[in-house]
CSV table of C-alpha atoms in Angstrom, one decimal:
chain,number,residue,atom,x,y,z
P,1,MET,CA,-14.5,9.2,-34.9
P,2,ALA,CA,-17.0,8.4,-32.3
P,3,PRO,CA,-19.1,11.3,-31.1
P,4,PRO,CA,-17.8,12.7,-27.8
P,5,ALA,CA,-21.4,13.1,-26.6
P,6,ALA,CA,-21.7,10.6,-23.8
P,7,LEU,CA,-18.8,10.9,-21.5
P,8,PRO,CA,-18.9,8.8,-18.4
P,9,PRO,CA,-20.3,10.6,-15.4
P,10,ARG,CA,-17.9,12.2,-13.0
P,11,ILE,CA,-17.8,11.3,-9.3
P,12,ARG,CA,-19.0,14.4,-7.4
P,13,ALA,CA,-18.7,13.1,-3.8
P,14,ILE,CA,-17.6,10.0,-1.9
P,15,ALA,CA,-18.5,9.3,1.7
P,16,PHE,CA,-17.5,6.6,4.2
P,17,ILE,CA,-19.7,6.1,7.2
P,18,THR,CA,-19.2,3.8,10.2
P,19,PRO,CA,-21.7,1.2,11.4
P,20,SER,CA,-22.9,3.6,14.0
P,21,ASN,CA,-23.5,6.3,11.4
P,22,ALA,CA,-20.6,8.5,12.2
P,23,PRO,CA,-18.7,10.0,9.2
P,24,ILE,CA,-15.3,8.6,8.5
P,25,LEU,CA,-14.5,10.5,5.4
P,26,VAL,CA,-16.6,12.9,3.3
P,27,ARG,CA,-14.9,13.9,0.2
P,28,SER,CA,-16.3,16.4,-2.3
P,29,TYR,CA,-15.0,17.0,-5.8
P,30,ALA,CA,-17.4,19.4,-7.2
P,31,HIS,CA,-17.5,23.2,-6.9
P,32,GLN,CA,-20.3,22.9,-4.4
P,33,ASN,CA,-19.5,23.3,-0.8
P,34,GLU,CA,-18.7,20.5,1.6
P,35,LEU,CA,-21.9,21.0,3.4
P,36,GLN,CA,-24.0,19.7,0.5
P,37,CYS,CA,-21.9,16.5,0.5
P,38,HIS,CA,-22.7,16.0,4.2
P,39,TYR,CA,-26.3,16.6,3.3
P,40,ILE,CA,-26.2,14.0,0.6
P,41,ALA,CA,-24.6,11.5,2.9
P,42,HIS,CA,-27.3,12.2,5.6
P,43,MET,CA,-30.1,11.6,3.1
P,44,SER,CA,-28.6,8.4,1.8
P,45,LEU,CA,-28.3,7.1,5.4
P,46,ASP,CA,-32.1,7.1,5.6
P,47,VAL,CA,-32.5,5.2,2.4
P,48,ILE,CA,-29.8,2.7,3.4
P,49,GLU,CA,-31.4,2.1,6.7
P,50,GLU,CA,-34.6,1.3,4.9
P,51,ARG,CA,-33.1,-1.1,2.4
P,52,ALA,CA,-30.2,-2.7,4.3
P,53,PRO,CA,-32.2,-5.1,6.4
P,54,LYS,CA,-33.9,-6.6,3.4
P,55,ALA,CA,-30.9,-6.8,1.1
P,56,THR,CA,-28.5,-9.7,1.3
P,57,ASP,CA,-26.2,-8.1,-1.3
P,58,CYS,CA,-23.6,-5.5,-0.4
P,59,TYR,CA,-24.6,-3.3,-3.3
P,60,LEU,CA,-27.7,-1.3,-2.5
P,61,GLY,CA,-28.1,0.1,-6.0
P,62,HIS,CA,-29.3,3.6,-6.9
P,63,LEU,CA,-30.5,5.3,-3.8
P,64,TYR,CA,-32.0,8.5,-5.1
P,65,SER,CA,-31.3,11.4,-7.4
P,66,MET,CA,-31.3,14.9,-6.3
P,67,GLU,CA,-30.8,18.1,-8.3
P,68,ASP,CA,-27.8,17.1,-10.5
P,69,VAL,CA,-26.5,14.0,-8.8
P,70,ALA,CA,-27.4,10.3,-8.6
P,71,VAL,CA,-26.5,8.7,-5.4
P,72,TYR,CA,-25.4,5.0,-5.0
P,73,GLY,CA,-25.0,3.1,-1.8
P,74,TYR,CA,-23.0,0.1,-0.6
P,75,ILE,CA,-22.8,-1.6,2.7
P,76,THR,CA,-19.9,-4.0,3.5
P,77,ALA,CA,-20.2,-7.2,5.5
P,78,THR,CA,-18.6,-5.2,8.3
P,79,ARG,CA,-21.5,-2.7,8.0
P,80,VAL,CA,-19.4,0.2,6.8
P,81,LYS,CA,-21.5,2.3,4.5
P,82,ILE,CA,-20.0,3.8,1.4
P,83,VAL,CA,-21.9,6.4,-0.7
P,84,ILE,CA,-20.9,7.9,-4.0
P,85,ALA,CA,-22.6,10.7,-5.8
P,86,LEU,CA,-22.3,10.7,-9.6
P,87,ALA,CA,-23.1,13.7,-11.7
P,88,LEU,CA,-26.2,13.0,-13.7
P,89,ALA,CA,-25.4,12.3,-17.3
P,90,ASP,CA,-26.8,10.7,-20.4
P,91,ALA,CA,-24.5,7.7,-20.5
P,92,VAL,CA,-25.8,4.4,-19.3
P,93,VAL,CA,-24.4,3.6,-15.9
P,94,LYS,CA,-23.8,-0.1,-15.4
P,95,ASP,CA,-24.3,-1.7,-12.0
P,96,GLY,CA,-21.2,-3.8,-12.6
P,97,ASP,CA,-19.1,-0.7,-13.0
P,98,ILE,CA,-20.4,0.9,-9.8
P,99,ILE,CA,-19.8,-2.3,-7.9
P,100,ALA,CA,-16.2,-2.3,-9.2
P,101,ILE,CA,-15.8,1.3,-7.9
P,102,PHE,CA,-17.3,0.4,-4.5
P,103,LYS,CA,-15.0,-2.6,-4.2
P,104,ALA,CA,-12.0,-0.4,-5.0
P,105,LEU,CA,-13.2,2.0,-2.3
P,106,HIS,CA,-13.6,-0.7,0.2
P,107,THR,CA,-10.1,-2.0,-0.6
P,108,ALA,CA,-8.8,1.5,-0.1
P,109,TYR,CA,-10.6,1.7,3.2
P,110,TYR,CA,-9.2,-1.5,4.7
P,111,GLN,CA,-5.7,-0.9,3.3
P,112,SER,CA,-5.6,2.5,5.0
P,113,LEU,CA,-7.1,1.1,8.2
P,114,ALA,CA,-4.5,-1.6,8.4
P,115,ASN,CA,-1.8,1.0,8.7
P,116,PRO,CA,-0.2,0.1,12.0
P,117,PHE,CA,0.7,3.7,12.7
P,118,LEU,CA,-2.7,5.0,12.2
P,119,GLN,CA,-3.8,5.0,15.8
P,120,LEU,CA,-0.7,6.0,17.5
P,121,SER,CA,-2.2,9.3,18.5
P,122,GLN,CA,-5.0,7.4,20.2
P,123,PRO,CA,-4.5,6.3,23.9
P,124,VAL,CA,-4.3,2.6,24.2
P,125,GLY,CA,-7.6,1.0,25.1
P,126,ALA,CA,-9.6,4.2,24.4
P,127,GLU,CA,-11.4,2.6,21.5
P,128,GLY,CA,-13.4,0.5,23.9
P,129,GLN,CA,-16.2,-1.4,22.4
P,130,ASP,CA,-16.7,0.6,19.3
P,131,TYR,CA,-13.8,0.9,16.9
P,132,SER,CA,-15.5,3.7,15.2
P,133,LEU,CA,-14.0,6.1,17.7
P,134,ALA,CA,-10.5,5.0,16.7
P,135,VAL,CA,-11.5,5.5,13.1
P,136,LEU,CA,-13.0,9.0,13.8
P,137,ALA,CA,-9.8,10.0,15.4
P,138,GLY,CA,-8.1,9.7,12.1
P,139,GLY,CA,-11.0,11.4,10.2
P,140,GLY,CA,-9.6,14.9,9.9
P,141,LYS,CA,-6.0,14.0,9.1
P,142,TRP,CA,-6.5,10.6,7.6
P,143,LYS,CA,-4.2,11.2,4.7
P,144,GLY,CA,-3.8,7.6,3.6
P,145,LEU,CA,-7.4,7.0,2.9
P,146,ARG,CA,-7.9,10.4,1.3
P,147,MET,CA,-5.1,9.8,-1.1
P,148,ARG,CA,-6.3,6.4,-2.0
P,149,VAL,CA,-9.8,7.6,-2.6
P,150,ASP,CA,-8.6,10.4,-4.7
P,151,ALA,CA,-6.6,7.9,-6.8
P,152,ILE,CA,-9.7,5.9,-7.4
P,153,ARG,CA,-11.6,9.0,-8.5
P,154,LYS,CA,-8.8,9.8,-10.8
P,155,ALA,CA,-8.9,6.3,-12.2
P,156,VAL,CA,-12.6,6.6,-12.9
P,157,GLY,CA,-12.1,9.9,-14.6
P,158,ALA,CA,-9.4,8.3,-16.7
P,159,ALA,CA,-12.0,6.3,-18.5
P,160,ASP,CA,-12.9,9.1,-20.8
P,161,ASP,CA,-9.4,9.3,-22.1
P,162,ASP,CA,-9.7,6.1,-24.1
D,1,MET,CA,-14.9,1.0,-28.7
D,2,ASN,CA,-18.5,1.9,-28.3
D,3,ILE,CA,-18.6,5.3,-26.6
D,4,SER,CA,-22.3,5.4,-25.9
D,5,THR,CA,-21.9,2.9,-23.1
D,6,ALA,CA,-18.7,4.5,-22.0
D,7,SER,CA,-17.5,2.4,-19.1
D,8,LEU,CA,-16.9,3.9,-15.7
D,9,ALA,CA,-14.7,1.0,-14.8
D,10,SER,CA,-11.5,1.5,-16.7
D,11,PRO,CA,-8.6,-1.0,-16.3
D,12,ALA,CA,-7.2,1.4,-13.8
D,13,VAL,CA,-10.2,1.1,-11.6
D,14,LEU,CA,-10.3,-2.7,-12.0
D,15,SER,CA,-6.7,-2.9,-10.9
D,16,LEU,CA,-7.6,-1.0,-7.8
D,17,THR,CA,-10.6,-3.3,-7.3
D,18,GLU,CA,-8.5,-6.4,-7.5
D,19,PRO,CA,-5.2,-5.6,-5.9
D,20,GLU,CA,-2.5,-8.1,-6.5
D,21,PRO,CA,-2.6,-10.5,-3.6
D,22,LYS,CA,0.5,-10.4,-1.5
D,23,GLU,CA,1.8,-13.7,-0.1
D,24,ILE,CA,4.0,-14.5,2.7
D,25,ASP,CA,5.4,-17.8,4.0
D,26,ALA,CA,2.9,-19.5,6.2
D,27,LEU,CA,5.6,-20.2,8.7
D,28,ALA,CA,6.3,-16.5,9.2
D,29,PHE,CA,3.3,-16.2,11.4
D,30,ASP,CA,4.5,-19.1,13.5
D,31,TYR,CA,7.9,-17.6,14.0
D,32,PHE,CA,6.3,-14.3,14.6
D,33,LEU,CA,4.1,-15.5,17.4
D,34,ILE,CA,7.0,-17.3,19.1
D,35,GLU,CA,9.1,-14.2,19.1
D,36,LEU,CA,6.2,-11.9,19.9
D,37,VAL,CA,5.3,-13.8,23.1
D,38,ASN,CA,8.8,-13.9,24.3
D,39,THR,CA,9.5,-10.2,23.5
D,40,LEU,CA,6.4,-9.0,25.2
D,41,LYS,CA,7.1,-11.2,28.2
D,42,ASP,CA,10.5,-9.4,28.6
D,43,SER,CA,9.0,-6.0,27.8
D,44,SER,CA,6.2,-6.3,30.4
D,45,ALA,CA,8.6,-7.7,33.0
D,46,VAL,CA,10.6,-4.5,32.6
D,47,ALA,CA,7.4,-2.4,32.7
D,48,SER,CA,6.2,-4.0,35.9
D,49,LYS,CA,9.6,-3.7,37.5
D,50,ARG,CA,9.6,0.0,36.7
D,51,ASN,CA,6.2,0.4,38.1
D,52,LYS,CA,7.2,-1.4,41.3
D,53,GLN,CA,10.3,0.8,41.5
D,54,ARG,CA,8.2,3.9,41.2
D,55,GLU,CA,5.8,2.7,43.8
D,56,ASP,CA,8.6,1.9,46.2
D,57,ASP,CA,10.1,5.4,45.6
D,58,MET,CA,6.8,7.0,46.4
D,59,ILE,CA,6.4,5.0,49.5
D,60,ALA,CA,10.0,5.9,50.5
D,61,ALA,CA,9.1,9.6,49.9
D,62,GLY,CA,6.0,9.3,52.0
D,63,ILE,CA,3.6,10.1,49.2
D,64,LEU,CA,2.0,6.7,49.2
D,65,ALA,CA,1.0,4.7,52.2
D,66,ALA,CA,2.8,1.4,52.4
D,67,PRO,CA,0.7,-1.6,51.5
D,68,ALA,CA,-0.2,-4.1,54.2
D,69,PRO,CA,2.4,-6.8,54.3
D,70,LEU,CA,1.4,-9.8,52.3
D,71,PRO,CA,1.4,-13.2,53.9
D,72,SER,CA,4.6,-14.8,52.8
D,73,LEU,CA,4.0,-16.9,49.7
D,74,SER,CA,6.1,-19.9,49.2
D,75,VAL,CA,8.1,-19.4,46.1
D,76,LYS,CA,7.8,-22.3,43.7
D,77,LYS,CA,11.2,-22.7,42.2
D,78,ASP,CA,11.0,-26.1,40.8
D,79,SER,CA,8.6,-25.7,37.9
D,80,ILE,CA,10.0,-22.4,36.7
D,81,ARG,CA,13.1,-22.4,34.7
D,82,ASP,CA,13.4,-18.8,33.8
D,83,SER,CA,16.0,-17.1,35.9
D,84,VAL,CA,14.1,-13.8,35.8
D,85,ALA,CA,10.9,-15.3,37.2
D,86,SER,CA,12.3,-17.7,39.7
D,87,ALA,CA,12.9,-15.1,42.4
D,88,LYS,CA,9.5,-13.7,42.3
D,89,SER,CA,6.5,-14.5,44.3
D,90,ALA,CA,3.6,-16.4,42.7
D,91,LYS,CA,1.4,-13.4,42.9
D,92,ALA,CA,3.8,-11.1,41.0
D,93,LEU,CA,4.3,-13.8,38.4
D,94,GLU,CA,0.5,-14.1,37.9
D,95,GLU,CA,0.2,-10.3,37.5
D,96,GLU,CA,3.0,-10.3,35.0
D,97,GLU,CA,1.4,-13.0,33.0
D,98,GLU,CA,-1.8,-11.2,33.0
D,99,ALA,CA,-0.1,-8.1,31.7
D,100,VAL,CA,1.5,-10.0,28.9
D,101,LYS,CA,-1.9,-11.6,28.0
D,102,THR,CA,-3.6,-8.2,27.9
D,103,ARG,CA,-0.9,-6.9,25.5
D,104,LEU,CA,-1.1,-10.0,23.3
D,105,GLU,CA,-4.9,-9.8,23.2
D,106,SER,CA,-5.0,-6.2,22.2
D,107,ILE,CA,-2.6,-6.9,19.4
D,108,GLY,CA,-4.7,-9.8,18.3
D,109,TYR,CA,-7.8,-7.6,18.5
D,110,GLN,CA,-6.4,-5.1,16.1
D,111,VAL,CA,-5.1,-7.7,13.7
D,112,GLY,CA,-8.2,-9.8,13.8
D,113,GLY,CA,-10.4,-6.8,13.0
D,114,HIS,CA,-8.4,-5.7,10.0
D,115,LEU,CA,-8.2,-9.3,8.7
D,116,ALA,CA,-11.9,-9.7,9.0
D,117,GLU,CA,-12.4,-6.5,7.1
D,118,ARG,CA,-10.2,-7.8,4.3
D,119,LEU,CA,-11.7,-11.2,4.1
D,120,CYS,CA,-15.2,-9.8,3.9
D,121,ARG,CA,-14.5,-7.9,0.7
D,122,ASP,CA,-15.8,-10.4,-1.8
D,123,ARG,CA,-18.6,-12.0,0.2
D,124,PRO,CA,-22.2,-11.0,0.6
D,125,ARG,CA,-23.5,-9.7,3.9
D,126,PHE,CA,-24.1,-12.0,6.9
D,127,SER,CA,-27.6,-13.1,7.4
D,128,ASP,CA,-27.4,-14.0,11.1
D,129,THR,CA,-25.1,-14.6,14.0
D,130,LEU,CA,-24.5,-18.3,13.1
D,131,ASP,CA,-23.5,-17.2,9.6
D,132,THR,CA,-20.9,-14.9,11.1
D,133,VAL,CA,-19.5,-17.5,13.4
D,134,LYS,CA,-19.3,-20.0,10.5
D,135,PHE,CA,-17.4,-17.5,8.6
D,136,ILE,CA,-14.9,-17.3,11.4
D,137,CYS,CA,-14.7,-21.1,11.6
D,138,LYS,CA,-14.2,-21.6,7.9
D,139,ASP,CA,-12.7,-18.6,6.1
D,140,PHE,CA,-10.9,-16.9,9.0
D,141,TRP,CA,-9.5,-20.1,10.4
D,142,VAL,CA,-8.2,-21.2,7.1
D,143,VAL,CA,-6.4,-17.9,6.4
D,144,VAL,CA,-4.8,-17.7,9.9
D,145,TRP,CA,-4.2,-21.3,10.8
D,146,ASN,CA,-4.4,-23.1,7.5
D,147,LYS,CA,-7.3,-25.4,8.4
D,148,GLN,CA,-10.9,-25.3,9.4
D,149,VAL,CA,-12.4,-25.6,12.9
D,150,ASP,CA,-13.0,-29.3,13.6
D,151,ASN,CA,-16.1,-28.9,15.7
D,152,LEU,CA,-18.6,-26.1,16.3
D,153,ARG,CA,-21.2,-26.3,19.0
D,154,THR,CA,-23.7,-23.8,20.1
D,155,ASN,CA,-26.5,-23.7,22.7
D,156,HIS,CA,-28.4,-21.3,20.4
D,157,ARG,CA,-28.4,-18.7,23.2
D,158,GLY,CA,-25.2,-16.9,22.3
D,159,VAL,CA,-22.5,-19.4,23.4
D,160,TYR,CA,-20.4,-21.0,20.7
D,161,VAL,CA,-17.7,-23.5,21.3
D,162,LEU,CA,-15.1,-23.8,18.6
D,163,GLN,CA,-12.9,-26.9,18.9
D,164,ASP,CA,-9.7,-27.5,17.0
D,165,ASN,CA,-8.0,-30.8,17.4
D,166,LEU,CA,-4.7,-29.7,16.1
D,167,PHE,CA,-4.3,-26.0,16.8
D,168,LYS,CA,-1.3,-24.7,15.0
D,169,PRO,CA,0.2,-22.4,17.6
D,170,LEU,CA,0.1,-25.3,20.1
D,171,SER,CA,1.4,-28.1,17.8
D,172,ARG,CA,5.0,-27.6,18.6
D,173,ILE,CA,4.9,-26.8,22.3
D,174,SER,CA,6.6,-29.1,24.7
D,175,SER,CA,8.5,-28.8,28.0
D,176,TYR,CA,11.3,-30.5,29.8
D,177,ASN,CA,9.1,-30.8,32.8
D,178,GLY,CA,6.3,-32.9,31.4
D,179,SER,CA,3.0,-32.2,29.8
D,180,ALA,CA,1.5,-30.3,32.7
D,181,ASP,CA,4.2,-27.7,32.5
D,182,ALA,CA,3.8,-27.5,28.7
D,183,LEU,CA,0.1,-27.0,29.1
D,184,LYS,CA,0.8,-24.1,31.5
D,185,ARG,CA,3.1,-22.5,29.1
D,186,ALA,CA,0.8,-23.0,26.2
D,187,LYS,CA,-1.8,-20.7,27.8
D,188,LEU,CA,0.3,-17.7,27.0
D,189,TYR,CA,0.3,-18.6,23.3
D,190,LEU,CA,-3.5,-18.7,23.3
D,191,ALA,CA,-3.9,-15.1,24.3
D,192,MET,CA,-3.3,-13.7,20.8
D,193,PRO,CA,-5.6,-16.2,19.0
D,194,CYS,CA,-8.3,-15.2,21.5
D,195,GLY,CA,-7.7,-11.5,20.7
D,196,LEU,CA,-7.8,-12.3,17.0
D,197,LEU,CA,-11.2,-14.0,17.3
D,198,ARG,CA,-12.6,-11.2,19.5
D,199,GLY,CA,-11.4,-8.6,17.1
D,200,ALA,CA,-12.8,-10.3,14.1
D,201,LEU,CA,-16.2,-10.8,15.7
D,202,ALA,CA,-16.3,-7.2,17.0
D,203,ARG,CA,-15.6,-5.9,13.5
D,204,LEU,CA,-18.4,-8.0,12.2
D,205,GLY,CA,-20.7,-6.5,14.7
D,206,LEU,CA,-20.7,-9.1,17.5
D,207,GLN,CA,-19.2,-7.8,20.8
D,208,GLY,CA,-18.5,-10.8,22.9
D,209,THR,CA,-15.9,-12.4,25.1
D,210,VAL,CA,-13.6,-15.2,24.0
D,211,SER,CA,-11.9,-17.6,26.3
D,212,SER,CA,-9.6,-20.5,25.5
D,213,ASP,CA,-9.3,-23.8,27.1
D,214,THR,CA,-6.9,-26.6,26.5
D,215,THR,CA,-6.7,-29.9,28.3
D,216,SER,CA,-4.3,-31.8,26.2
D,217,LEU,CA,-1.9,-30.4,23.6
D,218,PRO,CA,-2.3,-29.7,20.7
D,219,GLN,CA,-6.1,-29.8,21.1
D,220,CYS,CA,-7.8,-26.5,22.0
D,221,SER,CA,-11.3,-25.1,22.3
D,222,PHE,CA,-12.5,-21.5,22.3
D,223,GLN,CA,-15.6,-20.4,24.0
D,224,VAL,CA,-17.3,-17.4,22.4
D,225,LYS,CA,-19.9,-15.7,24.5
D,226,LEU,CA,-22.1,-13.2,22.7
D,227,PRO,CA,-24.6,-11.0,24.4
D,228,LYS,CA,-28.2,-12.1,24.2
D,229,GLY,CA,-30.3,-11.0,21.3
D,230,SER,CA,-27.4,-10.7,18.8
């Protein structure tokens, strides 16, 4: 039997951020408090801002490591920023895998966003020039996206079963 | 399986990354637009009638001052076939049309934005504004209208003119009363495409205005005006 030493790292936190740097969804899976996840997201924004103008690729790579997490960033063509924090582990993390996870997250995002009933609580025309407001309105009770993100996290975790 | 390079991306993740594409009949969108325009036309006619009624009630109750009497407008009966519309003054008609256009545009704005988000998934980021507009002309146009833009012109100062020589929503519009009337009716069917473009551009970070112009069916051109410096 293969040694069970190198399990794939777990996802500790996932954050979606609008083009104007407002949080859409910050999801934490570790025992640490929510605040630290916001902290991680804030820090990654600085790094993303630094790298994004130069990069032509959506995937921004490993942003930084802090304490026990490694943080990866992704910016879509529509400038939505996605950040994931992985627990530091011995296993090799392949960029291709991370990109696949990011793509899945982006898919989850637009699928949830396209829900025609999402913005019914929002007065018509209130979104104005920036759609981030409409997105934010769903932030707290945005169940669809939260469920999809959780499903992805679960799927990633499922890798250590095989 | 080699555990030491345990893969993060299990088949489950990959299936979420590449969701099965859903397909619908291309004609569905055509039918949808036809019905949508007519339904909204009726709906906003009812809405404006209700508003008028409310206003009249308030005037009758003395809450609201009566508006200055309008100079009587000659009602053009000949060119309008709809029985609902024929009895109304030209001004009311114009207002009503404007209301329908606003509704259609805001629907288009939403749909366009979501569509742009979806189409951007597998492409790298945009390098500049022209790149973004080209994306609209090629990828976006193909998905929505099954062809590419025929001609794209720009003055390099934020104005882009997208010309389509056979614009799909206009390809089957005709009228009993000649081409001039058909052209007039066609304007309503261009409101949603305008909204689609505006929404897609806005989602890609370019807040601008989109106006449509058609001089002979089924040709159509869209003028996109973007703020300076974008």
